[in-house]
Amino acid sequence: MAVAPRLAILRVMLVPVLAVLAVAACFRSDVPEVCLGFVATFSGEDFRSGRDALEAARFAVDQAVEHGRPAIGGRACRIRLLVRDDLGSPEEAAKVVRELATREHVTAVIGPYSSGLADAAAKAAEAVGVPLVTPSATAAVVTAGRPHIFRIAFTDAFQGMVLGRLAVRELGLHRVSVVANADNLASRSLAEAFGQAFTACGGEVSLLTYPDRDRDFRPLLRQALAKDPQALFLPNPNKEVVLQGLAARSLGFTGALFGGDSWNGPEVSSLSAFKGAVFVDHWREDAPGETSKAYAVAFRKALKRPATELGALTQDAVDVVLDAVAQAGSI
């Protein structure tokens, strides 16, 4: 069954212009070449999201080449995508970013995608002075105090503020239990932001946490439901959220489920346990705006499937870098 109502924070594919430091080209030639490092997870539980993000990045590059973007001195640049697997490890994410910067001399890095991995990669990128654009990292620490690091996604602070105010002012909720992954940077960050906004509006929050890789959520949810909440806020990775939502319903909880951008909209929308759930998202296929609509149509035509939120964020990340090259007139 479809999730209703659905709160969607929309990214309408408007591309900001960044001031980016000029760095060395991958190699010298008469035609400028933009070398983009692309870092995502292709191993372990998140390999599917990495695969989908890479497909979106390749589509973005193909579209740019087809339209002669970016151009320097009237000449369309070549674009090369150098792909690296971060293995879902902060240490590996930092390592491959350093290699892309120092060995491949990339113009910029796209990714990683999760806040924890992006934070580690951002430290490495900032240290060597290469621009890094993370499509979906939401924790404020990723970009804070780092002039070479940029994000496309809305921050946890903004998402939490919207959801916290919505819960009290529009849905009339006063008691919420928050169940957060203690080892996940984005989960902790969003839980804190939601709690601050909800309590500032007069609500009461009960916070419970669990360690990463925990999959038996019934004991924890019994504790959460003992607080007699009107809603559960689950700012966690989607696989964990699905298990938590199903467990909560099996324990007799009939209240609302709330979540952040880590939820997989199509998946939770297909589950009856999530009927009436509310979560934020950055983009959806029917988002308003002519540029956004054109992107959705072109992606579906080229790849025979609908574009995803992650794909739209990836498209924006690639476009940000390519527009910066065009504005600077230099790679």
PDB file of N, CA, C and O in Angstrom, residues 15 31 39 55 71 96 106 119 145 151 154 194 229 231 328:
ATOM      1  N   VAL A  15      21.331  23.956 -10.146  1.00  0.00           N
ATOM      2  CA  VAL A  15      22.736  23.689  -9.919  1.00  0.00           C
ATOM      3  C   VAL A  15      23.458  24.951  -9.465  1.00  0.00           C
ATOM      4  O   VAL A  15      23.589  25.904 -10.222  1.00  0.00           O
ATOM      5  N   VAL A  31      42.887  18.963 -25.983  1.00  0.00           N
ATOM      6  CA  VAL A  31      41.509  19.019 -25.511  1.00  0.00           C
ATOM      7  C   VAL A  31      41.501  18.840 -23.997  1.00  0.00           C
ATOM      8  O   VAL A  31      41.993  17.837 -23.488  1.00  0.00           O
ATOM      9  N   VAL A  39      33.516   7.787  -5.844  1.00  0.00           N
ATOM     10  CA  VAL A  39      33.711   6.872  -4.722  1.00  0.00           C
ATOM     11  C   VAL A  39      32.356   6.477  -4.151  1.00  0.00           C
ATOM     12  O   VAL A  39      31.568   7.326  -3.733  1.00  0.00           O
ATOM     13  N   GLU A  55      25.518   4.144 -11.979  1.00  0.00           N
ATOM     14  CA  GLU A  55      24.726   4.225 -13.216  1.00  0.00           C
ATOM     15  C   GLU A  55      24.247   5.657 -13.445  1.00  0.00           C
ATOM     16  O   GLU A  55      24.293   6.162 -14.573  1.00  0.00           O
ATOM     17  N   ALA A  71      32.641  23.491 -21.495  1.00  0.00           N
ATOM     18  CA  ALA A  71      33.514  23.956 -22.566  1.00  0.00           C
ATOM     19  C   ALA A  71      34.497  24.977 -22.003  1.00  0.00           C
ATOM     20  O   ALA A  71      34.145  25.791 -21.158  1.00  0.00           O
ATOM     21  N   VAL A  96      41.259   5.777  -0.814  1.00  0.00           N
ATOM     22  CA  VAL A  96      41.041   5.905  -2.261  1.00  0.00           C
ATOM     23  C   VAL A  96      40.952   7.374  -2.676  1.00  0.00           C
ATOM     24  O   VAL A  96      41.354   7.727  -3.796  1.00  0.00           O
ATOM     25  N   VAL A 106      42.845  14.014 -10.012  1.00  0.00           N
ATOM     26  CA  VAL A 106      41.472  14.283 -10.426  1.00  0.00           C
ATOM     27  C   VAL A 106      41.111  15.749 -10.216  1.00  0.00           C
ATOM     28  O   VAL A 106      41.655  16.434  -9.346  1.00  0.00           O
ATOM     29  N   ASP A 119      32.655  11.719   5.777  1.00  0.00           N
ATOM     30  CA  ASP A 119      33.451  12.474   6.746  1.00  0.00           C
ATOM     31  C   ASP A 119      34.916  12.065   6.665  1.00  0.00           C
ATOM     32  O   ASP A 119      35.815  12.914   6.636  1.00  0.00           O
ATOM     33  N   GLY A 145      33.909  23.736   8.325  1.00  0.00           N
ATOM     34  CA  GLY A 145      35.292  24.158   8.396  1.00  0.00           C
ATOM     35  C   GLY A 145      36.177  23.600   7.304  1.00  0.00           C
ATOM     36  O   GLY A 145      37.405  23.656   7.408  1.00  0.00           O
ATOM     37  N   ARG A 151      28.256  19.642  -0.281  1.00  0.00           N
ATOM     38  CA  ARG A 151      27.205  18.624  -0.244  1.00  0.00           C
ATOM     39  C   ARG A 151      26.063  19.047  -1.160  1.00  0.00           C
ATOM     40  O   ARG A 151      25.887  20.238  -1.437  1.00  0.00           O
ATOM     41  N   PHE A 154      20.139  17.979   1.789  1.00  0.00           N
ATOM     42  CA  PHE A 154      19.775  18.792   2.941  1.00  0.00           C
ATOM     43  C   PHE A 154      20.443  18.218   4.187  1.00  0.00           C
ATOM     44  O   PHE A 154      20.574  16.999   4.337  1.00  0.00           O
ATOM     45  N   PHE A 194      16.067  16.186  15.345  1.00  0.00           N
ATOM     46  CA  PHE A 194      14.627  16.007  15.536  1.00  0.00           C
ATOM     47  C   PHE A 194      14.255  16.255  16.991  1.00  0.00           C
ATOM     48  O   PHE A 194      13.252  16.937  17.280  1.00  0.00           O
ATOM     49  N   PRO A 229       4.425   6.176  23.473  1.00  0.00           N
ATOM     50  CA  PRO A 229       4.585   7.222  22.458  1.00  0.00           C
ATOM     51  C   PRO A 229       3.422   7.250  21.476  1.00  0.00           C
ATOM     52  O   PRO A 229       2.780   6.234  21.222  1.00  0.00           O
ATOM     53  N   ALA A 231       4.161   8.304  18.449  1.00  0.00           N
ATOM     54  CA  ALA A 231       4.887   8.032  17.206  1.00  0.00           C
ATOM     55  C   ALA A 231       6.271   7.501  17.534  1.00  0.00           C
ATOM     56  O   ALA A 231       6.807   7.732  18.629  1.00  0.00           O
ATOM     57  N   ALA A 328      34.921  28.638 -14.149  1.00  0.00           N
ATOM     58  CA  ALA A 328      36.330  28.975 -13.923  1.00  0.00           C
ATOM     59  C   ALA A 328      37.110  29.055 -15.223  1.00  0.00           C
ATOM     60  O   ALA A 328      38.168  29.695 -15.287  1.00  0.00           O
TER      61      ALA A 328
END
